[in-house]
Short mmCIF file of C-alpha atoms in Angstrom, two decimals:
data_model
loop_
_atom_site.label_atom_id
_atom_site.label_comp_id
_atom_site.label_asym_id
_atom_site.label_seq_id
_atom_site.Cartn_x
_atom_site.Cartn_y
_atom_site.Cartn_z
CA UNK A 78 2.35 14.63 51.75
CA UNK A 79 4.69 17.44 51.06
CA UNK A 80 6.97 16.44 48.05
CA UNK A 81 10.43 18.25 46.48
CA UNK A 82 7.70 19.73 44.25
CA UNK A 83 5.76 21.77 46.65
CA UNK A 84 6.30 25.55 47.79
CA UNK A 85 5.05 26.78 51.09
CA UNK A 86 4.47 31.00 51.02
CA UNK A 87 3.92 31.76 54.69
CA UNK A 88 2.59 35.05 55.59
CA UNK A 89 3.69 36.66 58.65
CA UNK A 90 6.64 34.26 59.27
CA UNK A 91 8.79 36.49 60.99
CA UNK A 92 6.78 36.34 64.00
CA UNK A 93 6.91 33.93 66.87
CA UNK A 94 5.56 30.89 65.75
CA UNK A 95 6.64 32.11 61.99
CA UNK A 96 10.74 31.60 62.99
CA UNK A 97 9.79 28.48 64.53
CA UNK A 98 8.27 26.94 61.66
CA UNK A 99 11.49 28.36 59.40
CA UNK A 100 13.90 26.39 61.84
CA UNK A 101 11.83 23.19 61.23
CA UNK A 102 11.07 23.65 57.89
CA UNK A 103 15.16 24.58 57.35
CA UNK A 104 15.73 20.99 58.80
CA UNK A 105 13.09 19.24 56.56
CA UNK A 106 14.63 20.66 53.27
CA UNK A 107 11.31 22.47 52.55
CA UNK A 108 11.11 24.86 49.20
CA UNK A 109 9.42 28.46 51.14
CA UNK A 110 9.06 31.36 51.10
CA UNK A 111 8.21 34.28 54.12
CA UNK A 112 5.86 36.71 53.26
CA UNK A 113 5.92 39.53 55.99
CA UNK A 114 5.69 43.47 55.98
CA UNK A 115 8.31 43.31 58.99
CA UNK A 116 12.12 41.50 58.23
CA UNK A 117 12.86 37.99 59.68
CA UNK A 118 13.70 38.53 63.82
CA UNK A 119 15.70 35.61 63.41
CA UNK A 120 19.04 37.60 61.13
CA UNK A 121 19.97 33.98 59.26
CA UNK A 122 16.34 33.72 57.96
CA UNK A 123 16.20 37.33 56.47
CA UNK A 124 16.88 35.08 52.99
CA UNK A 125 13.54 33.96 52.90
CA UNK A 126 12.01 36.96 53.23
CA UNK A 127 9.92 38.41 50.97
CA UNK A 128 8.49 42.17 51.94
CA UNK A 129 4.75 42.26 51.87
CA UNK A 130 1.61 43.08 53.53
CA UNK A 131 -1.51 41.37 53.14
CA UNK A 132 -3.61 44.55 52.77
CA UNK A 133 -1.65 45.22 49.70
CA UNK A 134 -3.59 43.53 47.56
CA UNK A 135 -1.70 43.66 44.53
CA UNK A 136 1.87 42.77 46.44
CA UNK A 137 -0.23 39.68 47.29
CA UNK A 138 -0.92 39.44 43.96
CA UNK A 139 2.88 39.62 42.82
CA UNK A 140 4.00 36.84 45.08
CA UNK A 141 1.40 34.49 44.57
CA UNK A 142 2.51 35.10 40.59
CA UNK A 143 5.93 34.85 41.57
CA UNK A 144 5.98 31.73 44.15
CA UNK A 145 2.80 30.11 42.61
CA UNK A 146 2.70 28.28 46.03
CA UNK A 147 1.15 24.80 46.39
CA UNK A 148 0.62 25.19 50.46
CA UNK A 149 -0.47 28.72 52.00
CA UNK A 150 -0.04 29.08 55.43
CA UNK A 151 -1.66 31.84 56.95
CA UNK A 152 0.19 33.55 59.86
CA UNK A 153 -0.01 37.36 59.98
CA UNK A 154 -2.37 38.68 62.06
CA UNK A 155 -2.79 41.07 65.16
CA UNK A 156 -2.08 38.74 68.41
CA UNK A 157 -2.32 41.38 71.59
CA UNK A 158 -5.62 41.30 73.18
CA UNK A 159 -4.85 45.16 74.46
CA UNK A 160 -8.11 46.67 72.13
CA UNK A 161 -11.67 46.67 72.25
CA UNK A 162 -11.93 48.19 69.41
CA UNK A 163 -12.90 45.92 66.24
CA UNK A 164 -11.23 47.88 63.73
CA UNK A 165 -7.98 47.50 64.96
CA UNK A 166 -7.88 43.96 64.30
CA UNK A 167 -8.72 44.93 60.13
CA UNK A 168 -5.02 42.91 59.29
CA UNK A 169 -7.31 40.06 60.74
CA UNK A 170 -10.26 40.13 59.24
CA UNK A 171 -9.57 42.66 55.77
CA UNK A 172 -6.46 40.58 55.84
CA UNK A 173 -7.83 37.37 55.73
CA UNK A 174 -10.12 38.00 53.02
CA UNK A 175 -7.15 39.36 50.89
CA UNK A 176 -5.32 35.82 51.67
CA UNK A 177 -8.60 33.77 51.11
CA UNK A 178 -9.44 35.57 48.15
CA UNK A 179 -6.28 35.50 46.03
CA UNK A 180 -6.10 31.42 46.69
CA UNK A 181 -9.22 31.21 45.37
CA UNK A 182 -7.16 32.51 41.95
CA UNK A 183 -5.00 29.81 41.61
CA UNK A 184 -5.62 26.20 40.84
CA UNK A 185 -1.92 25.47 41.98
CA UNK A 186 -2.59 26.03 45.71
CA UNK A 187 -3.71 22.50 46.92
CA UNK A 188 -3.71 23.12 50.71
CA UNK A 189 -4.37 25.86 52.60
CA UNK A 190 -3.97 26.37 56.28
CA UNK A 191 -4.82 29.46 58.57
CA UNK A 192 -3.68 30.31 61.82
CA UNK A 193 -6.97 30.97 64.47
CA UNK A 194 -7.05 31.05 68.28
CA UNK A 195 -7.77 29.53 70.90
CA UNK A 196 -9.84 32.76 71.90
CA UNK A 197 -12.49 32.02 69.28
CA UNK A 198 -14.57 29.75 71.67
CA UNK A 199 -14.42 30.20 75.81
CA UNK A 200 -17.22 29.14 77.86
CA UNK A 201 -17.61 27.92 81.50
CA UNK A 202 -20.71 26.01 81.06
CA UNK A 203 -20.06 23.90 77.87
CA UNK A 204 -15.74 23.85 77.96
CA UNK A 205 -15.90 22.90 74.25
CA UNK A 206 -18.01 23.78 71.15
CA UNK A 207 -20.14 21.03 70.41
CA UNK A 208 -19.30 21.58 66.57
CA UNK A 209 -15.89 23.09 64.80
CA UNK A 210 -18.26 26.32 64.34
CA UNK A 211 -19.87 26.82 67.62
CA UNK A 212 -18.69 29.98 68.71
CA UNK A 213 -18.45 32.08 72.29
CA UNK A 214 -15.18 34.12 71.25
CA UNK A 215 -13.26 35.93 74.01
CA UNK A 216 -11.99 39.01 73.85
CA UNK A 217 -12.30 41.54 70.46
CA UNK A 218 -9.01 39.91 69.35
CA UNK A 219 -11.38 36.27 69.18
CA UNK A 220 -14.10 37.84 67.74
CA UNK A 221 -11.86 38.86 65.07
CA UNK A 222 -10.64 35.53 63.96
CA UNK A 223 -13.97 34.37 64.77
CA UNK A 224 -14.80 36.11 61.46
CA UNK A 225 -11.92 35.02 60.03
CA UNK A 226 -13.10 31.23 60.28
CA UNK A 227 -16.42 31.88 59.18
CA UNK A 228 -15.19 33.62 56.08
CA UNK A 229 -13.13 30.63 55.64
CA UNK A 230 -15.68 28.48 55.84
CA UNK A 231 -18.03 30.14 53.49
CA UNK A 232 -15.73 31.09 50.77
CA UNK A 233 -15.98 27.98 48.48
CA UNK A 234 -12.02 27.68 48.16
CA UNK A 235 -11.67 25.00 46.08
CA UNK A 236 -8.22 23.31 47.40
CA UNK A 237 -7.90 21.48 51.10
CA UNK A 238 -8.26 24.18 53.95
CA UNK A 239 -7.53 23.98 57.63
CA UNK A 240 -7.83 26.10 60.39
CA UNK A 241 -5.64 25.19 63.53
CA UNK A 242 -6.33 27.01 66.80
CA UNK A 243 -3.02 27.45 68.95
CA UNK A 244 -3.34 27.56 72.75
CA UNK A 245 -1.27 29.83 74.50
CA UNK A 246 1.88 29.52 72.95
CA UNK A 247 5.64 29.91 75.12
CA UNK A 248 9.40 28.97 73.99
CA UNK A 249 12.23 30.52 72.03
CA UNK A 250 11.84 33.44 70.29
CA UNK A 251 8.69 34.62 72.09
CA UNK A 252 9.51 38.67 72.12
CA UNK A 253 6.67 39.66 74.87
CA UNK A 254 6.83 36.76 77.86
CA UNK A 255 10.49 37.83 78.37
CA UNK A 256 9.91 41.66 79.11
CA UNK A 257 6.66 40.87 81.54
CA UNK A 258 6.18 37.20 83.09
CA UNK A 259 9.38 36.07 82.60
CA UNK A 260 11.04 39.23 83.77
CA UNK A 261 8.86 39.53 86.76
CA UNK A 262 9.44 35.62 87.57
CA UNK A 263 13.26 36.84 87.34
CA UNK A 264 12.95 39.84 89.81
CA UNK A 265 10.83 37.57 92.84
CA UNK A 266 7.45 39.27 92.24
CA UNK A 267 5.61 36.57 90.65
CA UNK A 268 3.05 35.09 93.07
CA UNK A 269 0.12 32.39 92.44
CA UNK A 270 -2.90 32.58 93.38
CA UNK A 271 -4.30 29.85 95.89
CA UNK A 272 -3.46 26.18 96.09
CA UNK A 273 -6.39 25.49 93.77
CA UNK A 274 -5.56 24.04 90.34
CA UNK A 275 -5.99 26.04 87.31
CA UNK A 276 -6.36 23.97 84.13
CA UNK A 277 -4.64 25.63 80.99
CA UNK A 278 -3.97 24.35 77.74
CA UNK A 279 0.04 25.50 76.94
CA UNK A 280 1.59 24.87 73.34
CA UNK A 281 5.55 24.70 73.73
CA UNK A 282 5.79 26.42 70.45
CA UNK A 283 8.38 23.64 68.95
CA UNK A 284 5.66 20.91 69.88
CA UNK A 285 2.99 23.01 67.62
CA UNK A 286 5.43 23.54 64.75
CA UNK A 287 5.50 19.46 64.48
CA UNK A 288 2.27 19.37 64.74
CA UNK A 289 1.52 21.72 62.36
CA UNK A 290 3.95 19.82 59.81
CA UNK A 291 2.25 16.48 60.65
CA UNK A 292 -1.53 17.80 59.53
CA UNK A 293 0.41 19.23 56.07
CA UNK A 294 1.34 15.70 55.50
CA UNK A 295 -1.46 13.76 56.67
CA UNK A 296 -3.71 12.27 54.41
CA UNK A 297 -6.28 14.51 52.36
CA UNK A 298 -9.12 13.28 54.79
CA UNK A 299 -7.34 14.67 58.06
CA UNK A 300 -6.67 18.18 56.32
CA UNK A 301 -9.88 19.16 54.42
CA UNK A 302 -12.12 21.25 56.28
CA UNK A 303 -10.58 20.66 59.28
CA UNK A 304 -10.39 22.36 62.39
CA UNK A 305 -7.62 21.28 65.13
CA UNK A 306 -6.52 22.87 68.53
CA UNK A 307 -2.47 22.90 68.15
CA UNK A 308 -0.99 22.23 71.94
CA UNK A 309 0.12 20.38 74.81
CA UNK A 310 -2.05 18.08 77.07
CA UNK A 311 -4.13 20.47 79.49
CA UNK A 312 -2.17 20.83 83.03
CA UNK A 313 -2.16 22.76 86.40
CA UNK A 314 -1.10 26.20 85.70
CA UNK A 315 1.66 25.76 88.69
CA UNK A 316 3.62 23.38 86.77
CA UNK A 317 4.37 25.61 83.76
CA UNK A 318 4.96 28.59 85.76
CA UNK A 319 7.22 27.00 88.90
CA UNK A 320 9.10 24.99 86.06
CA UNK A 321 10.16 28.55 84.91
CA UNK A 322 10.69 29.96 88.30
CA UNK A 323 13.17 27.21 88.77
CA UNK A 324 14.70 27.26 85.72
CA UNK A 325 15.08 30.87 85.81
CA UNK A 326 16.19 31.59 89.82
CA UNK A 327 16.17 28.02 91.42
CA UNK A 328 13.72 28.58 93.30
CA UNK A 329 9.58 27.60 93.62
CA UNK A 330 6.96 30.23 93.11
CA UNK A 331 5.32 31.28 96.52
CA UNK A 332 1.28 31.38 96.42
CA UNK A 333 -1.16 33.57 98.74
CA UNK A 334 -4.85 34.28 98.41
CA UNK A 335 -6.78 35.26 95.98
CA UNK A 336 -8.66 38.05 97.70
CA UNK A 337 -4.96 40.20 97.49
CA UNK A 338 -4.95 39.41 93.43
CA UNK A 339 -8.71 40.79 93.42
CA UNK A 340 -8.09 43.43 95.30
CA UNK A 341 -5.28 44.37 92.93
CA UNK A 342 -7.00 43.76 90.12
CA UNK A 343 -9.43 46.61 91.14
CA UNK A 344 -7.26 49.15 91.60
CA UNK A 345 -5.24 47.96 88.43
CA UNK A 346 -8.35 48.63 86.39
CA UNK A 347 -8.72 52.11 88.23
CA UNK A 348 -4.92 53.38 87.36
CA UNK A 349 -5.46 51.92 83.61
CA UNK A 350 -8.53 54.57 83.72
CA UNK A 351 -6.19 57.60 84.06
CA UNK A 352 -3.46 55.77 81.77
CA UNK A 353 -0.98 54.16 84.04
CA UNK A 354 -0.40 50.85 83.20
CA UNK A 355 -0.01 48.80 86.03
CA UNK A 356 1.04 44.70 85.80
CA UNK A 357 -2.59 43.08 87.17
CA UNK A 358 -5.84 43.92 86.08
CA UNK A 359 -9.08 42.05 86.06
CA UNK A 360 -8.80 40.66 82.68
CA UNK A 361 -5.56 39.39 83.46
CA UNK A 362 -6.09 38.18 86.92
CA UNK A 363 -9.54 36.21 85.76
CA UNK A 364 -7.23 34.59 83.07
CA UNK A 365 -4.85 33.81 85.86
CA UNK A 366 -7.66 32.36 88.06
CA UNK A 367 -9.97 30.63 85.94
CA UNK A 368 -9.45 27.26 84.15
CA UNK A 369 -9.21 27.25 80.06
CA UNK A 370 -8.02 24.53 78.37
CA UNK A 371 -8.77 22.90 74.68
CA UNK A 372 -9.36 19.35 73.16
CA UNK A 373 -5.73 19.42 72.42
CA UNK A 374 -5.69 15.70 72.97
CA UNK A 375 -7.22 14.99 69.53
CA UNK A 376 -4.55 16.23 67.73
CA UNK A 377 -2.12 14.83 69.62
CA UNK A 378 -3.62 11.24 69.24
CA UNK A 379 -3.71 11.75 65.16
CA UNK A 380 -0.48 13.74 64.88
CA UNK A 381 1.94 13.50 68.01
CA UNK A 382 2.61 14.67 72.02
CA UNK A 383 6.80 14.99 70.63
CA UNK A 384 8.22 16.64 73.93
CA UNK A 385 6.07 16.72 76.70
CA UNK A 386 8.33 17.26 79.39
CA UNK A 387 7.87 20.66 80.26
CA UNK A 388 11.31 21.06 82.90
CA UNK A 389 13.58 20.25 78.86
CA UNK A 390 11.19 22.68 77.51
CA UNK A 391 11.62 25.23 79.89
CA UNK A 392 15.72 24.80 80.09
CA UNK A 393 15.85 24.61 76.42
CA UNK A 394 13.49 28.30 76.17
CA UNK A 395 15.64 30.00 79.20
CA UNK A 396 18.78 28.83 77.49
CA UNK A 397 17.74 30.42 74.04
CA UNK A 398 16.79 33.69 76.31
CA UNK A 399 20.61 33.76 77.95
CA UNK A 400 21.92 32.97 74.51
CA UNK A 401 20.88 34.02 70.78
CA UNK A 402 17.66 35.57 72.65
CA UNK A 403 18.55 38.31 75.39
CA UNK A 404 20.29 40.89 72.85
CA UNK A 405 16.40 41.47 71.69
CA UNK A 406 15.90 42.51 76.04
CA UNK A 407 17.56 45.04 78.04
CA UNK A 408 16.42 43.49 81.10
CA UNK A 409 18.11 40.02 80.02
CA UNK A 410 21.20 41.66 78.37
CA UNK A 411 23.62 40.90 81.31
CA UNK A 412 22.04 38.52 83.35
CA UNK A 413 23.81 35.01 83.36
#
């Protein structure tokens, strides 16, 4: 239970999920602090920031010495999936270590939490690991926080730690969905593929912010050495995106079949050869096609659904992205 005593330092909280968590923890009176190399994207939460990189090991250092935090939560990290290449995830891994390492300092930290993925276990024959450590990670990006977790879980920290997994994550203040899916949903040239359900685990990002909050005040038995999926109850694919599509032009998202997305795909992956990016690509069309979703509905029976409905999610994201959001887009500038 998080008391008037406590201080949260929160690395990386000027992401996505990072000005989230400020909003809610601004409402719940919490004592923090945002740890980031980049300012607050969010202007009235630049007081809370703190400039710092994790791979600076002594400005780590400082602010632990500074802050002496009682909660860590562990944020910053490389999110794109765009590399194959393992050494461009180092903030991940290196960074980790640095986080992991400087707890282990300080006999004042009693809970730490780290942000993983999703991505660290995918697998069409078994859906989910039989144990918190089974691994099959997808993409370089997974295998990266795959390491993360199993530093984690070797490194004989001596206050609670938990690892929470968020599943593709949407909602206000998400800088990427607006200039690609959610522009092309906007301009008519977002079609589905087939009539076939594909099963996806979504995580409204509010929703995973309260859940998030719920585990830091659960009792110690429900935080220690635990690993949860942060997210919404597994649906159709359709539902999420034609919610948007209506939302966003009124209309419902047309399907056709998947041999045209295939086909695309292919000759996606041949233009990315010579460098031209080009929206669909096999990675992207497989992720579009095939069904991933997570045990989400353990956490949700230990720490809460809160909104489920995902037409007041979607209203409340689209309104953010005609309001405080669409100075951050060109596209969504003058669009009412």
């Amino acid at each position: 239970m998080i008391t008037k005593d406590d201080f949260i330092l929160i690395t990386g909280a000027s992401g996505f999920i990072g000005t989230n968590l400020i909003e809610l923890f601004e409402e719940k009176g919490y004592r923090f602090v945002n740890y980031d190399k980049a300012d607050a994207t969010k202007k009235d939460q630049h007081k809370y920031w703190h400039e710092g990189n994790i791979m600076d090991k002594e400005a780590l250092a400082s602010a632990f010495d500074k802050y002496k935090p009682t909660i860590v939560i562990h944020l910053a990290a490389r999110t794109d999936t765009l590399s194959d290449k393992l050494e461009d995830y180092i903030e991940n891994t290196e960074g980790t270590e640095n986080v992991v390492n400087e707890i282990k300092k300080h006999d004042y930290v009693k809970h730490a939490l780290f942000a993983s993925t999703q991505y660290v276990y995918k697998d069409k024959v078994t859906p989910f690991g039989l144990t918190d450590d089974s691994y099959v990670p997808h993409t370089v990006y997974g295998i990266s926080k795959k390491m993360d977790e199993e530093y984690i879980r070797k490194s004989g920290m001596k206050c609670k730690w938990t690892i929470f997994r968020p599943c593709n994550v949407w909602g206000p203040w998400h800088m990427r969905y607006p200039n690609e899916l959610w522009k092309f949903i906007a301009k008519g040239m977002y079609v589905h593929p087939s009539k076939k359900p594909v099963i996806r685990t979504y995580a409204y990002v509010k929703n995973l912010v309260k859940q998030l909050d719920a585990i830091m005040n659960a009792p110690d038995e429900l935080q220690d050495k635990k690993t949860y999926y942060l997210g919404d109850m597994p649906i159709d694919s359709y539902i999420w995106l034609n919610a948007l599509s209506k939302e966003i032009t009124g209309k419902n998202i047309k399907r056709i079949p998947k041999f045209f997305f295939g086909a695309g795909a292919l000759i996606g992956d041949l233009l990315r050869l010579f460098g031209i990016n080009f929206p669909l690509y096999s990675m992207r069309y497989r992720n579009m096609v095939e069904d991933f979703y997570a045990p989400s509905n353990v956490t949700i029976a230990l720490f809460g659904a809160f909104s489920q409905s995902y037409e007041q999610n979607v209203k409340e994201t689209i309104d953010w992205l005609r309001g405080e959001g669409r100075d951050f887009f060109d596209y969504w500038k003058n669009r009412k």
